[in-house]
């Protein structure tokens, strides 16, 4: 059960277990949820909870993030990052993750302007990629491995915080 963008309540009945970290876009009218040890990423209608799409079927443990304007979706799995155009849900680009990293979902975040995404490739490397081309614009190499659980850009997009 959740509150919809117009303030009413909707029930979310789904056969998909282990959904996690939902991202809601009231303007675009949909919600996206990744999974933890499930096997899919799902897109729901934000008005009534109806299932719109299943993305990455069979892919366990995926994190999902929406750009501020909900024009783009970032999914991060153990194998790769993928950026989607939410008007068609077609893949714009992918970035493979090193195999030895882990089986944990990939952590990523959009900048406030939505024109950049920061992704954690491994326990020492964070890359910035341009949206929608995927061009690598910068990389941060940490001096020693870190167990990073989240990334966040400052409002102006000038700073990136790690936790």
Coordinates of C-alpha atoms in Angstrom, one line a residue:
X1 CA 0.0 0.0 0.0
X2 CA 1.3 3.5 -0.9
X3 CA 0.1 7.0 -1.5
X4 CA -0.2 8.0 -5.1
X5 CA 0.8 11.4 -6.7
X6 CA -2.8 12.8 -6.2
X7 CA -2.8 11.9 -2.5
X8 CA -5.1 8.9 -2.8
X9 CA -4.0 5.4 -1.6
X10 CA -3.4 2.5 -3.9
X11 CA -2.7 -1.1 -3.1
X12 CA 0.3 -2.7 -4.8
X13 CA -0.4 -6.4 -5.4
X14 CA 2.5 -8.1 -7.1
X15 CA 3.7 -11.6 -7.6
X16 CA 7.3 -10.2 -7.6
X17 CA 9.1 -10.8 -4.3
X18 CA 11.9 -8.8 -2.7
X19 CA 11.2 -5.5 -4.4
X20 CA 13.4 -2.7 -2.9
X21 CA 14.2 1.0 -3.0
X22 CA 11.3 2.2 -5.1
X23 CA 11.7 5.4 -7.1
X24 CA 8.6 7.4 -7.8
X25 CA 7.9 10.0 -10.4
X26 CA 4.6 11.8 -9.8
X27 CA 5.1 13.8 -13.0
X28 CA 5.7 10.8 -15.2
X29 CA 3.1 8.7 -13.4
X30 CA 5.2 5.7 -12.7
X31 CA 7.3 4.0 -10.0
X32 CA 10.3 1.7 -10.5
X33 CA 11.5 -0.8 -8.0
X34 CA 14.7 -2.9 -8.1
X35 CA 15.1 -6.1 -6.1
X36 CA 17.2 -7.7 -3.5
X37 CA 17.7 -11.4 -4.3
X38 CA 14.6 -11.3 -6.5
X39 CA 14.7 -11.8 -10.2
X40 CA 13.4 -8.6 -11.9
X41 CA 13.1 -4.9 -11.9
X42 CA 9.5 -3.7 -12.3
X43 CA 7.7 -0.5 -13.4
X44 CA 4.3 0.3 -11.9
X45 CA 1.6 2.8 -12.7
X46 CA 1.9 5.4 -9.9
X47 CA -1.9 6.1 -10.0
X48 CA -3.2 2.6 -9.4
X49 CA -0.3 0.2 -8.8
X50 CA -0.8 -1.7 -12.1
X51 CA 2.2 -3.4 -13.5
X52 CA 3.5 -1.6 -16.6
X53 CA 6.7 -3.5 -17.4
X54 CA 9.2 -6.0 -16.2
X55 CA 12.8 -5.1 -16.9
X56 CA 15.9 -7.4 -16.6
X57 CA 14.0 -10.7 -15.9
X58 CA 16.1 -13.2 -14.2
X59 CA 18.6 -10.6 -12.9
X60 CA 19.0 -10.9 -9.1
X61 CA 19.7 -7.9 -6.9
X62 CA 19.3 -4.7 -9.0
X63 CA 19.2 -1.1 -7.7
X64 CA 17.2 1.4 -9.7
X65 CA 17.3 5.2 -9.8
X66 CA 15.4 7.8 -11.8
X67 CA 16.8 11.1 -13.1
X68 CA 15.2 14.2 -11.5
X69 CA 12.9 14.7 -14.5
X70 CA 12.2 10.9 -14.8
X71 CA 13.4 10.9 -18.4
X72 CA 16.0 8.3 -17.6
X73 CA 16.3 5.2 -15.5
X74 CA 19.6 3.8 -14.1
X75 CA 19.8 0.1 -13.2
X76 CA 22.8 -1.4 -11.5
X77 CA 23.3 -5.1 -11.2
X78 CA 26.4 -7.2 -10.3
X79 CA 27.2 -7.5 -14.1
X80 CA 26.5 -4.0 -15.5
X81 CA 24.9 -0.6 -15.3
X82 CA 22.3 0.2 -17.8
X83 CA 20.7 3.6 -18.6
X84 CA 17.2 3.5 -20.1
X85 CA 15.1 6.1 -21.9
X86 CA 11.8 6.0 -19.9
X87 CA 9.6 7.1 -22.8
X88 CA 10.3 3.8 -24.5
X89 CA 12.3 1.8 -21.9
X90 CA 15.0 1.1 -24.5
X91 CA 18.6 0.9 -23.4
X92 CA 20.7 4.0 -24.2
X93 CA 24.0 2.5 -23.0
X94 CA 25.6 -0.1 -20.7
X95 CA 28.7 -0.1 -18.6
X96 CA 30.1 -3.5 -17.6
X97 CA 31.3 -4.0 -14.0
X98 CA 34.4 -6.0 -13.3
X99 CA 33.5 -9.6 -12.6
X100 CA 35.5 -9.8 -9.4
X101 CA 33.7 -6.8 -7.8
X102 CA 30.8 -8.7 -6.0
X103 CA 27.4 -10.0 -6.5
X104 CA 25.9 -6.9 -4.9
X105 CA 23.8 -4.5 -7.0
X106 CA 25.5 -1.6 -8.6
X107 CA 25.2 1.8 -6.8
X108 CA 24.6 4.9 -8.9
X109 CA 23.0 8.3 -8.8
X110 CA 21.9 11.0 -11.2
X111 CA 23.1 14.6 -10.8
X112 CA 20.5 17.2 -9.9
X113 CA 20.4 18.4 -13.6
X114 CA 20.0 14.9 -14.8
X115 CA 22.8 15.2 -17.4
X116 CA 25.4 13.1 -15.4
X117 CA 25.4 9.8 -13.6
X118 CA 27.9 8.6 -11.0
X119 CA 28.4 4.8 -10.8
X120 CA 30.5 2.7 -8.5
X121 CA 32.4 0.2 -10.8
X122 CA 34.3 -1.6 -8.0
X123 CA 35.3 -0.9 -4.4
X124 CA 37.8 1.7 -5.5
X125 CA 36.5 3.3 -8.7
X126 CA 33.6 5.7 -9.3
X127 CA 33.0 6.9 -12.8
X128 CA 30.9 9.9 -14.1
X129 CA 29.1 9.3 -17.3
X130 CA 27.3 11.8 -19.6
X131 CA 23.6 11.3 -20.2
X132 CA 22.4 10.2 -22.8
X133 CA 25.6 9.2 -24.6
X134 CA 27.4 7.3 -21.8
X135 CA 30.6 9.1 -22.5
X136 CA 33.0 8.8 -19.5
X137 CA 33.8 12.3 -18.3
X138 CA 35.7 11.6 -15.0
X139 CA 36.8 8.8 -12.7
X140 CA 37.6 8.8 -9.0
X141 CA 40.1 6.3 -7.8
X142 CA 40.0 5.8 -4.0
X143 CA 43.4 5.1 -2.3
X144 CA 42.1 1.9 -0.8
X145 CA 38.9 -0.3 -1.1
X146 CA 35.8 1.1 0.5
X147 CA 32.4 -0.5 1.3
X148 CA 30.3 2.2 -0.2
X149 CA 26.5 2.0 0.3
X150 CA 25.3 5.2 -1.3
X151 CA 26.3 8.1 -3.6
X152 CA 24.8 11.6 -3.7
X153 CA 25.4 14.7 -5.7
X154 CA 25.1 18.2 -4.2
X155 CA 22.2 20.2 -5.5
X156 CA 24.4 22.2 -7.9
X157 CA 26.2 19.0 -9.0
X158 CA 29.6 20.3 -8.0
X159 CA 30.3 17.7 -5.2
X160 CA 29.8 14.0 -4.9
X161 CA 29.3 12.4 -1.5
X162 CA 30.0 8.8 -0.6
X163 CA 28.8 6.8 2.4

